mmCIF file of C-alpha atoms and ligand atoms in Angstrom:
data_model
loop_
_atom_site.group_PDB
_atom_site.id
_atom_site.type_symbol
_atom_site.label_atom_id
_atom_site.label_comp_id
_atom_site.label_asym_id
_atom_site.label_seq_id
_atom_site.Cartn_x
_atom_site.Cartn_y
_atom_site.Cartn_z
ATOM 1 C CA MET A 10 8.739 16.234 27.817
ATOM 2 C CA ASN A 11 9.216 14.638 24.377
ATOM 3 C CA TRP A 12 6.706 15.001 21.549
ATOM 4 C CA LYS A 13 5.254 11.499 21.994
ATOM 5 C CA ASP A 14 4.368 12.176 25.631
ATOM 6 C CA ALA A 15 2.936 15.568 24.653
ATOM 7 C CA LEU A 16 0.829 13.950 21.924
ATOM 8 C CA SER A 17 -0.498 11.224 24.194
ATOM 9 C CA GLN A 18 -1.692 13.892 26.668
ATOM 10 C CA ILE A 19 -3.937 15.652 24.145
ATOM 11 C CA ASP A 20 -7.632 15.132 24.786
ATOM 12 C CA PHE A 21 -8.927 14.109 21.349
ATOM 13 C CA GLN A 22 -12.559 13.441 20.397
ATOM 14 C CA GLN A 23 -13.937 9.992 21.122
ATOM 15 C CA HIS A 24 -13.519 8.535 17.601
ATOM 16 C CA THR A 25 -10.006 9.805 16.987
ATOM 17 C CA ARG A 26 -7.578 6.931 17.646
ATOM 18 C CA LEU A 27 -3.887 7.352 18.430
ATOM 19 C CA ARG A 28 -1.318 4.535 18.430
ATOM 20 C CA PHE A 29 2.466 4.393 18.711
ATOM 21 C CA GLN A 30 4.944 2.217 16.779
ATOM 22 C CA GLU A 31 2.318 1.364 14.184
ATOM 23 C CA PRO A 32 3.434 -0.957 11.326
ATOM 24 C CA LEU A 33 2.789 0.992 8.128
ATOM 25 C CA ALA A 34 2.969 -2.051 5.832
ATOM 26 C CA LYS A 35 -0.629 -2.864 6.757
ATOM 27 C CA HIS A 36 -1.742 0.668 5.818
ATOM 28 C CA THR A 37 -0.255 0.578 2.310
ATOM 29 C CA HIS A 38 -1.320 -1.321 -0.795
ATOM 30 C CA PHE A 39 2.298 -2.301 -1.365
ATOM 31 C CA GLY A 40 2.334 -4.054 2.025
ATOM 32 C CA ILE A 41 5.874 -2.747 2.564
ATOM 33 C CA GLY A 42 7.540 -0.553 5.172
ATOM 34 C CA GLY A 43 8.520 -0.182 8.813
ATOM 35 C CA GLU A 44 6.708 1.503 11.672
ATOM 36 C CA ALA A 45 5.447 5.038 12.147
ATOM 37 C CA THR A 46 6.473 6.505 15.489
ATOM 38 C CA ALA A 47 2.864 7.640 15.888
ATOM 39 C CA TYR A 48 -0.252 6.942 13.827
ATOM 40 C CA ILE A 49 -3.574 8.687 14.279
ATOM 41 C CA GLU A 50 -6.983 8.257 12.696
ATOM 42 C CA VAL A 51 -8.516 11.706 12.955
ATOM 43 C CA SER A 52 -12.287 12.047 12.937
ATOM 44 C CA THR A 53 -12.940 15.801 13.236
ATOM 45 C CA ILE A 54 -11.692 19.098 11.819
ATOM 46 C CA ASP A 55 -11.097 20.347 15.368
ATOM 47 C CA ASP A 56 -8.747 17.440 16.122
ATOM 48 C CA LEU A 57 -6.945 18.019 12.841
ATOM 49 C CA ALA A 58 -6.455 21.689 13.731
ATOM 50 C CA ILE A 59 -4.972 20.607 17.080
ATOM 51 C CA LEU A 60 -2.537 18.364 15.174
ATOM 52 C CA ALA A 61 -1.596 21.184 12.784
ATOM 53 C CA GLN A 62 -0.690 23.349 15.767
ATOM 54 C CA PHE A 63 1.116 20.426 17.428
ATOM 55 C CA HIS A 64 3.138 19.892 14.246
ATOM 56 C CA ARG A 65 4.181 23.563 14.272
ATOM 57 C CA GLU A 66 4.957 23.686 17.944
ATOM 58 C CA TRP A 67 6.983 20.453 18.158
ATOM 59 C CA LYS A 68 8.368 20.483 14.599
ATOM 60 C CA VAL A 69 7.323 16.843 14.192
ATOM 61 C CA PRO A 70 7.227 15.535 10.620
ATOM 62 C CA VAL A 71 3.643 14.747 9.613
ATOM 63 C CA ALA A 72 2.407 12.655 6.677
ATOM 64 C CA VAL A 73 -1.234 12.298 5.684
ATOM 65 C CA ILE A 74 -1.287 8.845 4.111
ATOM 66 C CA GLY A 75 -4.777 8.581 2.628
ATOM 67 C CA LYS A 76 -5.522 4.960 1.722
ATOM 68 C CA GLY A 77 -1.793 4.268 1.228
ATOM 69 C CA SER A 78 -2.438 3.205 -2.356
ATOM 70 C CA ASN A 79 0.297 5.259 -4.015
ATOM 71 C CA LEU A 80 2.900 5.028 -1.304
ATOM 72 C CA LEU A 81 6.255 3.345 -0.724
ATOM 73 C CA VAL A 82 7.304 3.410 2.938
ATOM 74 C CA SER A 83 10.967 2.918 3.844
ATOM 75 C CA ASP A 84 12.029 -0.294 5.574
ATOM 76 C CA LYS A 85 13.121 1.892 8.508
ATOM 77 C CA GLY A 86 9.621 3.341 8.788
ATOM 78 C CA PHE A 87 8.713 6.975 9.441
ATOM 79 C CA ASN A 88 10.007 8.916 12.428
ATOM 80 C CA GLY A 89 6.992 11.181 12.741
ATOM 81 C CA LEU A 90 3.211 11.256 12.859
ATOM 82 C CA CYS A 91 1.101 9.536 10.204
ATOM 83 C CA ILE A 92 -2.449 10.795 9.799
ATOM 84 C CA ARG A 93 -5.444 9.073 8.274
ATOM 85 C CA LEU A 94 -8.748 10.937 7.886
ATOM 86 C CA ILE A 95 -11.974 9.250 9.021
ATOM 87 C CA GLY A 96 -15.411 10.268 10.382
ATOM 88 C CA GLU A 97 -16.554 13.777 9.452
ATOM 89 C CA LEU A 98 -13.395 14.145 7.354
ATOM 90 C CA ALA A 99 -14.758 11.450 5.017
ATOM 91 C CA ASN A 100 -18.306 12.842 4.733
ATOM 92 C CA LEU A 101 -20.196 13.222 1.506
ATOM 93 C CA ASP A 102 -23.014 15.648 0.763
ATOM 94 C CA VAL A 103 -25.021 15.798 -2.457
ATOM 95 C CA ASP A 104 -26.984 18.915 -3.402
ATOM 96 C CA GLY A 105 -28.334 18.506 -6.939
ATOM 97 C CA THR A 106 -25.249 18.210 -9.130
ATOM 98 C CA ILE A 107 -22.936 19.775 -6.549
ATOM 99 C CA VAL A 108 -21.120 17.299 -4.311
ATOM 100 C CA THR A 109 -18.995 18.126 -1.293
ATOM 101 C CA VAL A 110 -16.712 15.261 -0.363
ATOM 102 C CA GLY A 111 -14.245 14.854 2.502
ATOM 103 C CA ALA A 112 -10.611 14.016 1.749
ATOM 104 C CA GLY A 113 -10.901 10.778 3.756
ATOM 105 C CA GLN A 114 -13.611 9.321 1.487
ATOM 106 C CA SER A 115 -12.472 6.526 -0.837
ATOM 107 C CA LEU A 116 -12.513 7.118 -4.586
ATOM 108 C CA PRO A 117 -14.262 3.814 -5.371
ATOM 109 C CA GLY A 118 -16.847 4.681 -2.681
ATOM 110 C CA LEU A 119 -17.406 8.098 -4.257
ATOM 111 C CA SER A 120 -17.685 6.594 -7.739
ATOM 112 C CA LYS A 121 -20.314 4.037 -6.636
ATOM 113 C CA LEU A 122 -22.361 6.576 -4.657
ATOM 114 C CA MET A 123 -22.387 9.029 -7.564
ATOM 115 C CA SER A 124 -23.577 6.351 -9.987
ATOM 116 C CA LYS A 125 -26.459 5.544 -7.606
ATOM 117 C CA ASN A 126 -27.322 9.260 -7.498
ATOM 118 C CA GLY A 127 -27.359 9.493 -11.308
ATOM 119 C CA LEU A 128 -24.345 11.807 -11.357
ATOM 120 C CA SER A 129 -21.718 11.446 -14.061
ATOM 121 C CA GLY A 130 -18.052 12.528 -13.979
ATOM 122 C CA VAL A 131 -16.268 10.118 -11.638
ATOM 123 C CA GLU A 132 -17.015 6.772 -13.321
ATOM 124 C CA PHE A 133 -13.270 6.367 -13.994
ATOM 125 C CA ALA A 134 -12.527 6.366 -10.257
ATOM 126 C CA LEU A 135 -13.973 2.954 -9.321
ATOM 127 C CA GLY A 136 -10.665 1.273 -10.192
ATOM 128 C CA ILE A 137 -8.439 3.718 -8.293
ATOM 129 C CA PRO A 138 -8.205 2.487 -4.689
ATOM 130 C CA GLY A 139 -7.075 5.812 -3.182
ATOM 131 C CA SER A 140 -8.653 8.511 -1.057
ATOM 132 C CA VAL A 141 -10.229 11.722 -2.345
ATOM 133 C CA GLY A 142 -7.422 13.686 -0.634
ATOM 134 C CA GLY A 143 -4.746 11.670 -2.417
ATOM 135 C CA ALA A 144 -6.621 11.982 -5.706
ATOM 136 C CA LEU A 145 -6.691 15.770 -5.280
ATOM 137 C CA ILE A 146 -3.001 16.062 -4.438
ATOM 138 C CA MET A 147 -1.922 13.683 -7.240
ATOM 139 C CA ASN A 148 -4.688 14.698 -9.658
ATOM 140 C CA ALA A 149 -5.349 10.971 -10.032
ATOM 141 C CA GLY A 150 -6.805 9.797 -13.291
ATOM 142 C CA ALA A 151 -7.543 7.022 -15.726
ATOM 143 C CA TRP A 152 -9.172 6.490 -19.125
ATOM 144 C CA GLY A 153 -8.724 10.089 -20.253
ATOM 145 C CA SER A 154 -10.217 11.687 -17.102
ATOM 146 C CA SER A 155 -8.503 13.300 -14.143
ATOM 147 C CA PHE A 156 -10.034 14.051 -10.772
ATOM 148 C CA GLY A 157 -9.202 17.769 -10.999
ATOM 149 C CA ASP A 158 -11.484 18.031 -14.072
ATOM 150 C CA VAL A 159 -14.634 17.825 -11.915
ATOM 151 C CA VAL A 160 -13.376 19.920 -8.983
ATOM 152 C CA THR A 161 -14.649 23.498 -8.626
ATOM 153 C CA ASP A 162 -12.898 24.277 -5.363
ATOM 154 C CA VAL A 163 -10.861 22.698 -2.576
ATOM 155 C CA THR A 164 -10.711 23.496 1.139
ATOM 156 C CA VAL A 165 -7.333 22.949 2.762
ATOM 157 C CA MET A 166 -6.023 23.346 6.295
ATOM 158 C CA GLN A 167 -2.952 25.497 6.791
ATOM 159 C CA ASP A 168 -0.406 24.601 9.439
ATOM 160 C CA THR A 169 -1.923 27.288 11.671
ATOM 161 C CA GLY A 170 -5.052 25.101 11.771
ATOM 162 C CA GLU A 171 -7.009 27.663 9.730
ATOM 163 C CA LEU A 172 -9.049 26.659 6.701
ATOM 164 C CA LEU A 173 -8.580 28.167 3.263
ATOM 165 C CA THR A 174 -10.728 27.626 0.181
ATOM 166 C CA LEU A 175 -8.975 27.536 -3.183
ATOM 167 C CA THR A 176 -10.573 27.788 -6.609
ATOM 168 C CA HIS A 177 -9.977 25.129 -9.257
ATOM 169 C CA ASP A 178 -7.262 27.316 -10.821
ATOM 170 C CA GLU A 179 -5.599 28.020 -7.474
ATOM 171 C CA ALA A 180 -5.337 24.263 -6.861
ATOM 172 C CA GLN A 181 -3.020 24.121 -9.929
ATOM 173 C CA PHE A 182 -4.003 20.723 -11.286
ATOM 174 C CA GLU A 183 -1.505 19.235 -13.729
ATOM 175 C CA TYR A 184 -0.801 15.695 -14.943
ATOM 176 C CA ARG A 185 -0.459 13.636 -11.704
ATOM 177 C CA HIS A 186 0.385 16.783 -9.745
ATOM 178 C CA SER A 187 -1.255 19.784 -8.044
ATOM 179 C CA GLY A 188 -0.266 22.679 -5.833
ATOM 180 C CA LEU A 189 -2.145 21.186 -2.862
ATOM 181 C CA GLU A 190 0.821 19.415 -1.307
ATOM 182 C CA ALA A 191 2.031 22.799 -0.054
ATOM 183 C CA TYR A 192 -0.672 22.820 2.649
ATOM 184 C CA PHE A 193 -0.912 20.923 5.932
ATOM 185 C CA CYS A 194 -3.893 18.851 4.786
ATOM 186 C CA VAL A 195 -6.614 18.757 2.156
ATOM 187 C CA ILE A 196 -10.040 18.764 3.837
ATOM 188 C CA THR A 197 -12.854 18.752 1.246
ATOM 189 C CA ALA A 198 -13.463 19.172 -2.447
ATOM 190 C CA THR A 199 -16.532 20.551 -4.150
ATOM 191 C CA LEU A 200 -17.346 18.732 -7.375
ATOM 192 C CA LYS A 201 -19.649 19.767 -10.213
ATOM 193 C CA LEU A 202 -21.026 16.611 -11.818
ATOM 194 C CA GLN A 203 -23.413 16.072 -14.725
ATOM 195 C CA PRO A 204 -26.928 14.690 -14.261
ATOM 196 C CA GLY A 205 -27.515 11.439 -16.138
ATOM 197 C CA ASP A 206 -29.221 8.080 -16.216
ATOM 198 C CA VAL A 207 -28.348 5.754 -13.308
ATOM 199 C CA ASP A 208 -28.109 2.658 -15.549
ATOM 200 C CA GLU A 209 -25.946 4.374 -18.171
ATOM 201 C CA ILE A 210 -23.574 5.810 -15.562
ATOM 202 C CA THR A 211 -23.334 2.461 -13.763
ATOM 203 C CA SER A 212 -22.662 0.655 -17.017
ATOM 204 C CA LYS A 213 -19.907 3.125 -17.993
ATOM 205 C CA MET A 214 -18.350 2.794 -14.529
ATOM 206 C CA ASN A 215 -18.404 -1.020 -14.724
ATOM 207 C CA THR A 216 -16.987 -1.031 -18.283
ATOM 208 C CA LEU A 217 -14.022 1.111 -17.209
ATOM 209 C CA PHE A 218 -13.454 -1.124 -14.188
ATOM 210 C CA LYS A 219 -13.493 -4.216 -16.426
ATOM 211 C CA GLN A 220 -10.967 -2.511 -18.720
ATOM 212 C CA LYS A 221 -8.747 -1.926 -15.694
ATOM 213 C CA ILE A 222 -8.793 -5.506 -14.466
ATOM 214 C CA GLU A 223 -8.149 -6.789 -17.985
ATOM 215 C CA THR A 224 -5.075 -4.588 -18.537
ATOM 216 C CA GLN A 225 -3.613 -4.087 -15.041
ATOM 217 C CA PRO A 226 -2.685 -6.415 -12.171
ATOM 218 C CA PHE A 227 -5.087 -6.184 -9.242
ATOM 219 C CA VAL A 228 -4.586 -9.297 -7.092
ATOM 220 C CA GLU A 229 -0.934 -8.864 -6.092
ATOM 221 C CA GLU A 230 0.115 -6.038 -3.774
ATOM 222 C CA ASN A 231 1.229 -2.956 -5.748
ATOM 223 C CA ALA A 232 1.111 0.849 -5.629
ATOM 224 C CA GLY A 233 -0.472 1.500 -9.028
ATOM 225 C CA CYS A 234 1.668 2.897 -11.809
ATOM 226 C CA MET A 235 5.238 3.314 -10.563
ATOM 227 C CA PHE A 236 6.315 5.890 -13.174
ATOM 228 C CA LYS A 237 4.676 8.935 -14.734
ATOM 229 C CA ASN A 238 4.037 8.679 -18.426
ATOM 230 C CA PRO A 239 6.462 10.719 -20.515
ATOM 231 C CA PRO A 240 4.684 13.147 -22.895
ATOM 232 C CA ASP A 241 2.601 11.271 -25.493
ATOM 233 C CA ASP A 242 3.848 7.826 -24.457
ATOM 234 C CA SER A 243 3.233 5.108 -21.900
ATOM 235 C CA ALA A 244 5.888 4.219 -19.316
ATOM 236 C CA GLY A 245 4.410 0.694 -19.299
ATOM 237 C CA ARG A 246 4.951 0.370 -23.043
ATOM 238 C CA LEU A 247 8.560 1.599 -22.760
ATOM 239 C CA ILE A 248 9.292 -0.870 -19.941
ATOM 240 C CA ASP A 249 7.674 -3.600 -22.027
ATOM 241 C CA ILE A 250 9.744 -2.932 -25.200
ATOM 242 C CA SER A 251 12.856 -2.767 -23.004
ATOM 243 C CA GLY A 252 12.228 -6.431 -22.152
ATOM 244 C CA LEU A 253 11.790 -5.816 -18.427
ATOM 245 C CA LYS A 254 8.421 -7.459 -17.719
ATOM 246 C CA GLY A 255 8.874 -10.250 -15.195
ATOM 247 C CA HIS A 256 12.271 -8.904 -14.069
ATOM 248 C CA ARG A 257 12.686 -9.561 -10.378
ATOM 249 C CA ILE A 258 14.853 -8.168 -7.594
ATOM 250 C CA GLY A 259 14.365 -9.793 -4.184
ATOM 251 C CA GLY A 260 10.612 -10.059 -3.652
ATOM 252 C CA ALA A 261 9.710 -7.287 -6.141
ATOM 253 C CA GLU A 262 8.805 -8.042 -9.752
ATOM 254 C CA VAL A 263 7.757 -6.054 -12.826
ATOM 255 C CA SER A 264 4.226 -7.154 -13.656
ATOM 256 C CA THR A 265 3.927 -9.390 -16.701
ATOM 257 C CA ILE A 266 0.489 -7.842 -17.384
ATOM 258 C CA HIS A 267 1.432 -4.133 -17.401
ATOM 259 C CA GLY A 268 5.055 -2.973 -17.322
ATOM 260 C CA ASN A 269 4.389 0.096 -15.171
ATOM 261 C CA PHE A 270 3.380 -1.933 -12.111
ATOM 262 C CA ILE A 271 5.848 -3.325 -9.590
ATOM 263 C CA LEU A 272 4.435 -6.184 -7.558
ATOM 264 C CA ASN A 273 5.308 -7.214 -4.035
ATOM 265 C CA LEU A 274 5.278 -10.935 -4.742
ATOM 266 C CA ASP A 275 7.310 -12.318 -1.874
ATOM 267 C CA ASN A 276 7.862 -10.068 1.154
ATOM 268 C CA ALA A 277 9.601 -7.426 -0.939
ATOM 269 C CA THR A 278 11.469 -4.743 0.962
ATOM 270 C CA ALA A 279 11.390 -1.061 0.040
ATOM 271 C CA ASN A 280 15.027 -1.490 -1.013
ATOM 272 C CA ASP A 281 14.051 -4.286 -3.426
ATOM 273 C CA VAL A 282 11.513 -1.915 -4.991
ATOM 274 C CA LEU A 283 13.968 0.985 -5.251
ATOM 275 C CA ASP A 284 16.652 -1.300 -6.721
ATOM 276 C CA LEU A 285 14.118 -2.455 -9.315
ATOM 277 C CA VAL A 286 13.091 1.167 -10.032
ATOM 278 C CA ALA A 287 16.759 2.088 -10.648
ATOM 279 C CA TYR A 288 17.246 -0.984 -12.838
ATOM 280 C CA ILE A 289 14.187 -0.091 -14.927
ATOM 281 C CA GLN A 290 15.253 3.555 -15.272
ATOM 282 C CA LYS A 291 18.754 2.536 -16.409
ATOM 283 C CA HIS A 292 17.561 -0.013 -18.961
ATOM 284 C CA VAL A 293 14.714 2.099 -20.369
ATOM 285 C CA LYS A 294 17.125 5.017 -20.779
ATOM 286 C CA GLU A 295 19.638 2.797 -22.590
ATOM 287 C CA LYS A 296 17.010 1.252 -24.840
ATOM 288 C CA THR A 297 14.821 4.284 -25.612
ATOM 289 C CA GLY A 298 16.743 7.380 -24.478
ATOM 290 C CA ILE A 299 13.854 8.323 -22.151
ATOM 291 C CA SER A 300 14.331 9.042 -18.423
ATOM 292 C CA LEU A 301 11.348 7.749 -16.449
ATOM 293 C CA GLN A 302 10.275 9.698 -13.354
ATOM 294 C CA THR A 303 8.526 7.948 -10.475
ATOM 295 C CA GLU A 304 4.901 8.715 -9.646
ATOM 296 C CA VAL A 305 4.610 6.750 -6.383
ATOM 297 C CA LYS A 306 5.137 8.872 -3.241
ATOM 298 C CA ARG A 307 7.889 7.921 -0.795
ATOM 299 C CA LEU A 308 7.840 8.168 2.974
ATOM 300 C CA GLY A 309 10.632 7.814 5.516
ATOM 301 C CA PHE A 310 13.611 7.861 3.157
ATOM 302 C CA GLY A 311 15.072 10.919 4.926
HETATM 303 N N1 EPU B 404 1.328 -1.021 -23.176
HETATM 304 C C1 EPU B 404 2.199 -1.995 -23.576
HETATM 305 N N2 EPU B 404 2.778 -2.781 -22.621
HETATM 306 C C2 EPU B 404 2.538 -2.603 -21.295
HETATM 307 C C3 EPU B 404 1.639 -1.584 -20.880
HETATM 308 C C4 EPU B 404 1.043 -0.805 -21.851
HETATM 309 O O1 EPU B 404 2.463 -2.171 -24.773
HETATM 310 O O2 EPU B 404 3.101 -3.343 -20.492
HETATM 311 C C5 EPU B 404 0.645 -0.223 -24.217
HETATM 312 C C6 EPU B 404 -0.841 -0.527 -24.260
HETATM 313 O O3 EPU B 404 -1.109 -1.647 -25.058
HETATM 314 C C7 EPU B 404 -1.416 0.755 -24.839
HETATM 315 C C8 EPU B 404 -0.474 1.830 -24.290
HETATM 316 O O4 EPU B 404 0.724 1.165 -23.913
HETATM 317 O O5 EPU B 404 -1.322 0.754 -26.231
HETATM 318 C C9 EPU B 404 -1.088 2.577 -23.107
HETATM 319 O O6 EPU B 404 -1.366 1.653 -22.064
HETATM 320 P P1 EPU B 404 -2.550 1.867 -21.015
HETATM 321 O O7 EPU B 404 -3.831 2.113 -21.744
HETATM 322 O O8 EPU B 404 -2.486 0.757 -20.053
HETATM 323 O O9 EPU B 404 -2.222 3.235 -20.349
HETATM 324 P P2 EPU B 404 -0.942 3.730 -19.631
HETATM 325 O O10 EPU B 404 -0.559 4.998 -20.325
HETATM 326 O O11 EPU B 404 0.113 2.690 -19.539
HETATM 327 C C10 EPU B 404 -2.279 5.229 -17.967
HETATM 328 C C11 EPU B 404 -2.174 5.625 -16.528
HETATM 329 C C12 EPU B 404 -2.872 4.615 -15.634
HETATM 330 C C13 EPU B 404 -4.318 4.472 -16.069
HETATM 331 C C14 EPU B 404 -4.316 4.000 -17.531
HETATM 332 C C15 EPU B 404 -5.714 3.846 -18.084
HETATM 333 C C16 EPU B 404 -0.138 6.812 -15.945
HETATM 334 C C17 EPU B 404 1.255 6.693 -15.432
HETATM 335 N N3 EPU B 404 -0.790 5.659 -16.132
HETATM 336 O O12 EPU B 404 -1.484 4.050 -18.163
HETATM 337 O O13 EPU B 404 -2.849 5.182 -14.302
HETATM 338 O O14 EPU B 404 -4.993 3.536 -15.242
HETATM 339 O O15 EPU B 404 -3.634 4.998 -18.326
HETATM 340 O O16 EPU B 404 -6.261 5.058 -18.364
HETATM 341 O O17 EPU B 404 -0.613 7.927 -16.172
HETATM 342 C C18 EPU B 404 -1.685 5.324 -12.241
HETATM 343 O O18 EPU B 404 -1.571 6.535 -12.453
HETATM 344 O O19 EPU B 404 -1.302 4.799 -11.145
HETATM 345 C C19 EPU B 404 -2.262 4.474 -13.271
HETATM 346 C C20 EPU B 404 -2.233 3.155 -13.185
#
């Protein structure tokens, strides 16, 4: 029996949905990429534990794709199993100023719900269209805040299917990086937020969102900032002074609003994007001496 047949014979819970040959372009904000051999929306921890064991037993590559907001999928797709977390894996529980949130919850959803609860600390997250799990792994951030700053501990699943709770320090949050990628899947985070006034928190959240839409593209398909910022500088600024805004390869173009965004303007392929990334890296290096490193995750490039 091959792994696809074995997977299709597993008796998952009612709300877990499994599909084969799923186009990944529609699950990414870039709108780019081929098919995943298998794609599953997992609704319970028990089903996720079954998949962890399946992954070990069959040695099938697995990728948890969150909201696909920081992801470039290869034109050939992904020969493995893509997982998205839904249902109880996206739950949210508020107990005073302590919030437990599932990795499948969206960051904008979390930000809005916290403002309604009069809890401050995640106002910056309204403009980041990712999942909590992705934000933990990437230590997503904006406007001087990073998600890891409000996290007290994180529960992850190991590839045995067992759960493990890590402290803030054990999660090893750094700039756009953490130690959490080493585990099979991030499950929940516990956040410590600050009590505050609903109107003030909402106003701060909306101000930061306005700042985002004034300085970053948000209509065209993109995967957020393409490059990490070098120490004490902005990759967008370096791309800008290198004269690369508006540069286009195939259907991919450097945003004219913010240099660190690559837009899928006209059915761009993943190769168009990677060619543009290489072009930017070469020209920024020549102009400024700085080597830009990509921030966007890649899937299916082998
Ligand atoms: N700038 C330019 N030209 C550009 C872009 C920026 O001159 O094309 C200048 C701006 O005028 C400003 C400076 O560079 O003086 C910094 O720009 P900005 O405030 O936009 O911040 P950034 O460093 O370019 C970072 C994060 C963003 C986050 C913003 C806002 C990274 C790689 N980028 O961008 O995060 O939204 O700050 O806080 O850390 C992301 O990680 O995906 C992302 C978009």
